[in-house]
XYZ file of C-alpha atoms in Angstrom:
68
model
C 0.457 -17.568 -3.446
C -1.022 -20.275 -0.666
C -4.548 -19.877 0.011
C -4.072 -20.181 3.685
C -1.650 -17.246 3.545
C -2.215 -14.330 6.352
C -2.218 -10.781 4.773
C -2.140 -8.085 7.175
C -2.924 -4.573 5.884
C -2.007 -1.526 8.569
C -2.765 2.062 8.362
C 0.041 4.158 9.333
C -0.578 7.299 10.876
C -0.282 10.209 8.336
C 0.889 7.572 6.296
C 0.700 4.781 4.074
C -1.304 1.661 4.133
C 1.206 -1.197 4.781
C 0.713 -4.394 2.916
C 2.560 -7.449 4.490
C 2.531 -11.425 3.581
C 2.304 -13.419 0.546
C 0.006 -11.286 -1.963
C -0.538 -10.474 -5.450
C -1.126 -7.204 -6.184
C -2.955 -7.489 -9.596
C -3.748 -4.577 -12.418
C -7.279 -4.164 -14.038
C -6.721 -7.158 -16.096
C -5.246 -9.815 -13.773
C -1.648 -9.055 -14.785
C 0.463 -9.436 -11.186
C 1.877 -6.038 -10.857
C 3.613 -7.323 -6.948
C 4.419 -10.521 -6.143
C 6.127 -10.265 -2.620
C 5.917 -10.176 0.968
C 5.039 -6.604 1.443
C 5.035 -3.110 0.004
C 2.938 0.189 0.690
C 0.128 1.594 -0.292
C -0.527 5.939 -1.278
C -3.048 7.248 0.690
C -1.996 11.094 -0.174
C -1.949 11.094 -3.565
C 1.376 12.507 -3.840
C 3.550 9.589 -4.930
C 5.447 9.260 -8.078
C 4.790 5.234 -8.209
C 0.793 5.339 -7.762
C -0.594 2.952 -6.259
C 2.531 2.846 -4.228
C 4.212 4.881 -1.627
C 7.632 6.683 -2.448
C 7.165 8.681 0.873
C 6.256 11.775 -0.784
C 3.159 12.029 2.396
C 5.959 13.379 4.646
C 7.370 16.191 2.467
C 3.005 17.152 1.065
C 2.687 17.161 4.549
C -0.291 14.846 4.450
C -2.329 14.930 7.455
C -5.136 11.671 7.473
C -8.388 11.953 9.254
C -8.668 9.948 11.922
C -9.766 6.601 11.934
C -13.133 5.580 13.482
């Protein structure tokens, strides 16, 4: 991963947190669990592949407060 590299993380309404650039999504102990230029992030809680979005928000029905 460059140094220099932009990240850009977006919250998506009722959603997931989007993740997009070059990143390294490392576990508790370093170990790269990502390595790519983008996934998505559970904000519901609902998912089947914590930490990660499977989409499961839309059928839970999530509903996220709103952003100040």
């Amino acid at each position: 991963m460059s140094e220099n590299a932009k990240v850009t993380m977006q919250v998506k309404a009722n959603g997931s947190i989007r993740v997009t650039g070059d990143v390294d999504f490392l576990d508790a102990d370093g170990n790269v669990i990502k390595s790519e230029n983008g996934f998505s992030l559970c904000r519901c809680g609902h998912s089947a592949n914590k930490p990660f979005c499977d989409g499961a928000h839309k059928a839970a029905g999530f509903e996220a407060p709103p952003l100040s």
